[in-house]
Coordinates of C-alpha atoms and ligand atoms in Angstrom, one line a residue:
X966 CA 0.0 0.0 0.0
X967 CA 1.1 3.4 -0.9
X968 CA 1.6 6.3 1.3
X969 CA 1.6 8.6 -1.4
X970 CA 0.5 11.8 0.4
X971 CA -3.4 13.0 -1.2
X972 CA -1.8 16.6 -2.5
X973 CA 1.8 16.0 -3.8
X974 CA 2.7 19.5 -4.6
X975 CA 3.4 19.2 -9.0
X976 CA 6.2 21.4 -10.9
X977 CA 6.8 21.9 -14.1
X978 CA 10.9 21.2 -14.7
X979 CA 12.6 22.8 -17.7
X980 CA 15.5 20.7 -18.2
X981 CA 17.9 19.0 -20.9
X982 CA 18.7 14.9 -21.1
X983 CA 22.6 15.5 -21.0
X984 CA 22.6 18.3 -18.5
X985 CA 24.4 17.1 -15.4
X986 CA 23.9 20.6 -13.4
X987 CA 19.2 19.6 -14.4
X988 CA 20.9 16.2 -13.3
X989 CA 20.7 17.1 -9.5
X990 CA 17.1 18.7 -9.9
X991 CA 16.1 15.5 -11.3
X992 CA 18.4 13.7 -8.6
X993 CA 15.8 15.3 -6.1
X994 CA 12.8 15.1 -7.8
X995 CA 12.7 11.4 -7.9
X996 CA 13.8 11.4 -4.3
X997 CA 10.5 11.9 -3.5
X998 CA 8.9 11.6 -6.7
X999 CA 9.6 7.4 -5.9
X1000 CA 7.1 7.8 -2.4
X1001 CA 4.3 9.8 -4.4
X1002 CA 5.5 12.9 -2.6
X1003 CA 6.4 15.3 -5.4
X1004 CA 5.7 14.7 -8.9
X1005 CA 6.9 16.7 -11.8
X1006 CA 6.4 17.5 -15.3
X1007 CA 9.8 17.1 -17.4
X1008 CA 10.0 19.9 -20.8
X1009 CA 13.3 19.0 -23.1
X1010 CA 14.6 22.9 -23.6
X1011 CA 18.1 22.8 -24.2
X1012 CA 19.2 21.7 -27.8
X1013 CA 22.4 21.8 -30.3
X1014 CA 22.5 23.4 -33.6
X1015 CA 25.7 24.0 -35.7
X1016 CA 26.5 27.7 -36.4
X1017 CA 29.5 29.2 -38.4
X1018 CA 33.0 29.5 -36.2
X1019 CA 32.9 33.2 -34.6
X1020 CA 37.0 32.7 -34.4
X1021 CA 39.2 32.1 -36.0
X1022 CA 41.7 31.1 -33.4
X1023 CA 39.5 27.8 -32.5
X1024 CA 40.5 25.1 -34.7
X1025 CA 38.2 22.2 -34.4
X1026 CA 36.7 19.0 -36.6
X1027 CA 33.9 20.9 -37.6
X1028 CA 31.4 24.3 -37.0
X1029 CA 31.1 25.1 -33.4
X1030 CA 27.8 23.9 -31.3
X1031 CA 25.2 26.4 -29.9
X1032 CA 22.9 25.4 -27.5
X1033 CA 19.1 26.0 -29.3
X1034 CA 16.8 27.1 -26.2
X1035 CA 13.1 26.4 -26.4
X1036 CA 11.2 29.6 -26.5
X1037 CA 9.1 28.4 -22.9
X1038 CA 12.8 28.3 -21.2
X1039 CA 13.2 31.5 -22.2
X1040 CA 9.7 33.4 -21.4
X1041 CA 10.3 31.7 -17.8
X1042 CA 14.0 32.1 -17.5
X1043 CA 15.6 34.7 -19.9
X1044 CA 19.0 33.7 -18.8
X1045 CA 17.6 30.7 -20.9
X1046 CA 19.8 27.6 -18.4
X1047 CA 18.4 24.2 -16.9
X1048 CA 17.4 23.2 -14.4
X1049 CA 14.7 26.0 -14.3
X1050 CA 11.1 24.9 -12.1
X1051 CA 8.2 26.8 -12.3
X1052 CA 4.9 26.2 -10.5
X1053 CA 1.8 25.0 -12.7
X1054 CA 0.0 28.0 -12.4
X1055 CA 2.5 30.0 -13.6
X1056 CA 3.2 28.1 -16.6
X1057 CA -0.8 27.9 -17.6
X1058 CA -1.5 31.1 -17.2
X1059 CA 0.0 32.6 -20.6
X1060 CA -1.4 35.9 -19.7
X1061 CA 0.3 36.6 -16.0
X1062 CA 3.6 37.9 -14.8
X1063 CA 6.0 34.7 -16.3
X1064 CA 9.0 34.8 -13.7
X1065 CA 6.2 34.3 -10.9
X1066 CA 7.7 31.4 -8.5
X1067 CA 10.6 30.5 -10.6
X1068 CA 13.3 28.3 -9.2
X1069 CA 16.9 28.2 -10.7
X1070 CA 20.3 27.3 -9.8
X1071 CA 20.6 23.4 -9.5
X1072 CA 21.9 23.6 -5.6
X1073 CA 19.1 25.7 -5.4
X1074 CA 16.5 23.6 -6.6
X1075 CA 17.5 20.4 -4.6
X1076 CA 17.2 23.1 -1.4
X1077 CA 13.3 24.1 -2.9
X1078 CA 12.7 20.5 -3.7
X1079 CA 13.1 19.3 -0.3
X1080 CA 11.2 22.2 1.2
X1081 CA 8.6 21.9 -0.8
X1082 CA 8.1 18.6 0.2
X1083 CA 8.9 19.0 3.9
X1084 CA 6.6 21.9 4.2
X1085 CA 3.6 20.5 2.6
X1086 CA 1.4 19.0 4.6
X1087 CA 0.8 15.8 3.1
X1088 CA 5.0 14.6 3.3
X1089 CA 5.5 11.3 3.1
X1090 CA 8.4 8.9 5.1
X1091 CA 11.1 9.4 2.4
X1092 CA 14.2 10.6 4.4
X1093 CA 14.9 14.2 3.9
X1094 CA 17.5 15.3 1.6
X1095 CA 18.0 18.4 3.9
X1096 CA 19.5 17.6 7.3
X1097 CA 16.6 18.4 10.0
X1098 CA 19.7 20.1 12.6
X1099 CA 20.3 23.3 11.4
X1100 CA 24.4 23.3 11.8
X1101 CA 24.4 20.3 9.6
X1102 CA 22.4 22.1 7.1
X1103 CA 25.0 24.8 6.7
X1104 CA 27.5 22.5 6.8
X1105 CA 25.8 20.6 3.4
X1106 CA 25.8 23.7 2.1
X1107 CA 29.2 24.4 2.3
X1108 CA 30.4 20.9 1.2
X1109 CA 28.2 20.8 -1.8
X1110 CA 29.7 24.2 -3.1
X1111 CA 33.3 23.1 -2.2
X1112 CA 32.4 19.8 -4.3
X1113 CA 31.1 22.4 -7.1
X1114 CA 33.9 23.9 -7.3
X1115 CA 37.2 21.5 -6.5
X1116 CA 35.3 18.6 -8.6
X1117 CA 32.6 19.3 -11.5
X1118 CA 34.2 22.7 -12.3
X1119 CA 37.5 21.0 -12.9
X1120 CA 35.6 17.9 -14.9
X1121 CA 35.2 20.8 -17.7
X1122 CA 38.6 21.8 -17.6
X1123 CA 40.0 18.5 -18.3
X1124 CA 37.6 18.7 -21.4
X1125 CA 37.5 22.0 -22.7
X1126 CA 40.8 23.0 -22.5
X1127 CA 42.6 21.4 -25.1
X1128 CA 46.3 21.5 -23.6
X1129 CA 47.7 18.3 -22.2
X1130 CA 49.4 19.7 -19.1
X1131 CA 46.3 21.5 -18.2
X1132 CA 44.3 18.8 -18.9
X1133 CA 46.6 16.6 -16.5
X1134 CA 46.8 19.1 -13.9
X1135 CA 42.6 19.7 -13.4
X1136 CA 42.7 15.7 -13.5
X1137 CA 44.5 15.6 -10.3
X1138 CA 43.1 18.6 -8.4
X1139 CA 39.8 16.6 -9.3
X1140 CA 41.1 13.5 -8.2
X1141 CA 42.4 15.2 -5.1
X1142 CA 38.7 16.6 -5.0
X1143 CA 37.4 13.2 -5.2
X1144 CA 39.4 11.9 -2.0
X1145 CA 38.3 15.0 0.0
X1146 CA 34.5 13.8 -0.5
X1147 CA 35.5 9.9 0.2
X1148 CA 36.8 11.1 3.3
X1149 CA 33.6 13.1 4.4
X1150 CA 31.4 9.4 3.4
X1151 CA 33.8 7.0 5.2
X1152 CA 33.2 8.3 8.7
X1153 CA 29.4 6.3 9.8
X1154 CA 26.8 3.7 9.7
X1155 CA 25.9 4.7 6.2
X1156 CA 28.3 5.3 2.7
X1157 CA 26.9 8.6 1.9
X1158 CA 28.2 11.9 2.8
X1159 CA 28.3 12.1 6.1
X1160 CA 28.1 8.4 6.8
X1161 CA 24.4 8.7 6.0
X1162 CA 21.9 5.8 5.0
X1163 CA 20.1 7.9 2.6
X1164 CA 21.9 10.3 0.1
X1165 CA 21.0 14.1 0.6
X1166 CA 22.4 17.8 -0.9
X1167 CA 26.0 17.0 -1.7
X1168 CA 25.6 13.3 -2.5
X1169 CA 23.3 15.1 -5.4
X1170 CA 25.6 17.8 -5.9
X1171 CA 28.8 15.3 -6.7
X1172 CA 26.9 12.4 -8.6
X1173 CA 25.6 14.0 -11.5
X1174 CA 29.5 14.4 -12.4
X1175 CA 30.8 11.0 -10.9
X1176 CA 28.7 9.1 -13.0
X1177 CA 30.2 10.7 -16.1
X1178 CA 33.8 10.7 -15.0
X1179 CA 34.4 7.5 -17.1
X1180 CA 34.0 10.3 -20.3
X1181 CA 37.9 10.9 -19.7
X1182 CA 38.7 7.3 -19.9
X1183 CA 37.1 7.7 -23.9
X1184 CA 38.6 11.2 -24.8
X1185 CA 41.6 11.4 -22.6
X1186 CA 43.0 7.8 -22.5
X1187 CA 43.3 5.3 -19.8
X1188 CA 45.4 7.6 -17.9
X1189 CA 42.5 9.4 -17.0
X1190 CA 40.7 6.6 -15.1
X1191 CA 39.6 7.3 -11.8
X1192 CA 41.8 4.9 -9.4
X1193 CA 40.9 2.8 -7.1
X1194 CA 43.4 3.9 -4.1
X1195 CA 43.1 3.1 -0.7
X1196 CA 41.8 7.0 -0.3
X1197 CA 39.4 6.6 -2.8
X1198 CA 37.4 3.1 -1.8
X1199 CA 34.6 5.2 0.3
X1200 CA 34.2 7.3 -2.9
X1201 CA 33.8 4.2 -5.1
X1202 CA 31.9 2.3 -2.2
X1203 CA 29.7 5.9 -2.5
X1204 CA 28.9 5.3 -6.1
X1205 CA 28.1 1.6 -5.7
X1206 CA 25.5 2.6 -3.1
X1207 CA 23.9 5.7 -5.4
X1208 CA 23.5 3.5 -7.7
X1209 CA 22.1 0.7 -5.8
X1210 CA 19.2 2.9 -5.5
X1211 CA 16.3 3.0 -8.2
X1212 CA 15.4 6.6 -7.5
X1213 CA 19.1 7.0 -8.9
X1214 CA 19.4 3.9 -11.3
X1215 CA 16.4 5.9 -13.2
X1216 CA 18.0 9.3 -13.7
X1217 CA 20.8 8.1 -15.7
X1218 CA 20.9 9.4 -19.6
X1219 CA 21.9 6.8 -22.2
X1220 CA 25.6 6.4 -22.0
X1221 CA 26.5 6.6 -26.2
X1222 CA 24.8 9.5 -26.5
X1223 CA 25.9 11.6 -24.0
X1224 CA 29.5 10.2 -24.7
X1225 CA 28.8 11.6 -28.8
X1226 CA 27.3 14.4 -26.6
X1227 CA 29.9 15.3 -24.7
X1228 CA 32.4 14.9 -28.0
X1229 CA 31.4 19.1 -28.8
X1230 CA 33.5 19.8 -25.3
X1231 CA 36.4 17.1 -25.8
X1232 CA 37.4 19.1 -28.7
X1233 CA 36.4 22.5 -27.5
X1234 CA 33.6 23.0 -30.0
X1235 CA 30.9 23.5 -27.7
X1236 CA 29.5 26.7 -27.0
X1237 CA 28.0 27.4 -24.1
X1238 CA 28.2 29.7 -20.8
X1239 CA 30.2 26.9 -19.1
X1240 CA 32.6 26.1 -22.3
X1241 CA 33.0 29.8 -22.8
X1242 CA 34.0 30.3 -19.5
X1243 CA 37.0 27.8 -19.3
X1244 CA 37.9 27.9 -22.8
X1245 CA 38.7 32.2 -21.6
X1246 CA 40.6 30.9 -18.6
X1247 CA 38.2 31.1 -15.7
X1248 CA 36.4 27.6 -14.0
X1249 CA 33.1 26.4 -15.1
X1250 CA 31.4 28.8 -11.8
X1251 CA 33.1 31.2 -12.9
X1252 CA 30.8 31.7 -16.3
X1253 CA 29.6 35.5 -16.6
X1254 CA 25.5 35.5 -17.7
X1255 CA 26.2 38.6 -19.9
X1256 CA 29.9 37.8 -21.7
X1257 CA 29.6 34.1 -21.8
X1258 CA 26.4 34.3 -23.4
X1259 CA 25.6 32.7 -27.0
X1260 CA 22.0 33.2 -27.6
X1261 CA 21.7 35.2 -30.9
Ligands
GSH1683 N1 25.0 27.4 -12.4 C1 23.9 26.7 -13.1 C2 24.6 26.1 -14.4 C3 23.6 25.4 -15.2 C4 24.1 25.1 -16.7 O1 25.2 25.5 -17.0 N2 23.2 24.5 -17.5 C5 23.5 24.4 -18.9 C6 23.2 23.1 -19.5 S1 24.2 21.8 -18.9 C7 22.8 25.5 -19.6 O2 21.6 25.7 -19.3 N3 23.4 26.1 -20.6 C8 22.8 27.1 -21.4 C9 23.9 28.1 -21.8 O3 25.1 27.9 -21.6 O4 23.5 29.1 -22.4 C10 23.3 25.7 -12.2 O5 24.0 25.2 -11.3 O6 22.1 25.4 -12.4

């Protein structure tokens, strides 16, 4: 018998298949989505079109790669990036004020996910993603932007940029990233950060990118495996738990396509705020709205 609670709250969730930042929105949504406690409508909005080089400095296989933005993304977000939630009502209402209860930022959307779902009357058993004490909360928080940072950001710099020194030097901060987190998961009862029996904010914030680490393996050569050290057996432990889980198993994007997907930033062809941003020097976080921007 279900618990599903009578009056799951419903969003609408602007998102893109390959997108592993959407990744974490999704990560959460099917956290409770899986006890009937959220559910969620899913709109494709991010696509790829060719367009003519703008410079002449980039030499890639082919044309560069623009993200195509569906025109709903935009009327709800006009910084046009996924994961973007908006409420039902908003979304219907074709007439009314369109950036009404929207919800961006994928660390910010897990947070919104799980409040949504803790404040609404009708919440289910599903452990929280949020811890309930509020020094561990800030303390997630904290963890999952350090993770940001010292880990995904660097995953695009061992892509994008195209030098092989640079390329080996993010690979080892990332790796050193990596052992930082398995050191935070080895410590309890459970194997997720924290030594937690359910996954919560920086389990989601880190996966999204573990689970496509293997990418480096195809485009940068075995070299670029993630090991399997003595200081890295709670991270790989980690992942064999996440994905363990159904909630998780589900989430996952077929693997040859993002791999042909992920081709357009292997050999710096891809243009987008993230790929502008470390292709110019900075770290993925760094990206600028306004000078990494593509949209025509
Ligand atoms: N800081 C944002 C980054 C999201 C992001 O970069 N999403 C990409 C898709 S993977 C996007 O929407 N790109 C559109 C663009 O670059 O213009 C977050 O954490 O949500």
């Amino acid at each position: 018998m279900s618990i599903a609670p009578k009056r799951a709250p419903k969003l609408i969730y602007f998102s893109a298949w390959f997108c592993p930042f959407a990744h974490r929105a999704t990560l959460a949504l099917e956290h409770y989505a899986h006890g009937g406690e959220i559910s969620y409508e899913w709109k494709e909005s991010l696509g790829w079109e060719k367009r003519k080089s703008t410079s002449s400095e980039v030499k890639t296989k082919h044309e560069n790669w623009y993200h195509y933005k569906s025109p709903e993304l935009l009327r709800h977000n006009p910084l046009g990036m996924v994961p973007t939630l908006v409420t039902p009502a908003t979304y219907e209402d074709k007439d009314g004020d369109p950036s009404r209860n929207v919800v961006t930022e994928s660390l910010v959307c897990v947070q919104f996910i799980d409040e949504l779902v803790r404040g609404n009357a009708y919440a289910g058993e599903t452990a929280a993603i949020m811890p309930s004490d509020p020094y561990a909360r800030a303390k997630a928080r904290v963890d999952a932007d350090w993770v940001n940072k010292n880990v995904c950001s660097r995953y695009y710099h061992v892509l994008v940029r195209q030098e092989a020194s640079e390329q080996r030097e993010a690979f080892e901060k990332l790796v050193e990233g990596l052992e930082t987190f398995a050191a935070w998961c080895g410590s309890g009862e459970g194997k997720f950060y924290g030594g937690q029996t359910t996954p919560g904010l920086v389990d989601y914030a880190l996966f999204p990118w573990a689970w496509r680490l293997p990418v480096f393996e195809h485009y940068r050569g075995m070299d670029f495996k993630i090991p399997r050290t003595a200081a890295l057996k709670s991270y790989h432990d980690w992942m064999e738990a996440m994905l363990a889980r159904e909630q998780v198993r589900k989430t996952l994007p077929p693997w040859d396509d993002y791999l042909e997907h992920i081709g357009r930033y292997a050999d710096g062809s891809a243009r987008s705020k993230v790929a502008n941003a470390v292709r110019s020097g900075r770290a993925a976080h760094d990206y600028d709205d306004k000078e990494d921007n593509t949209d025509s």
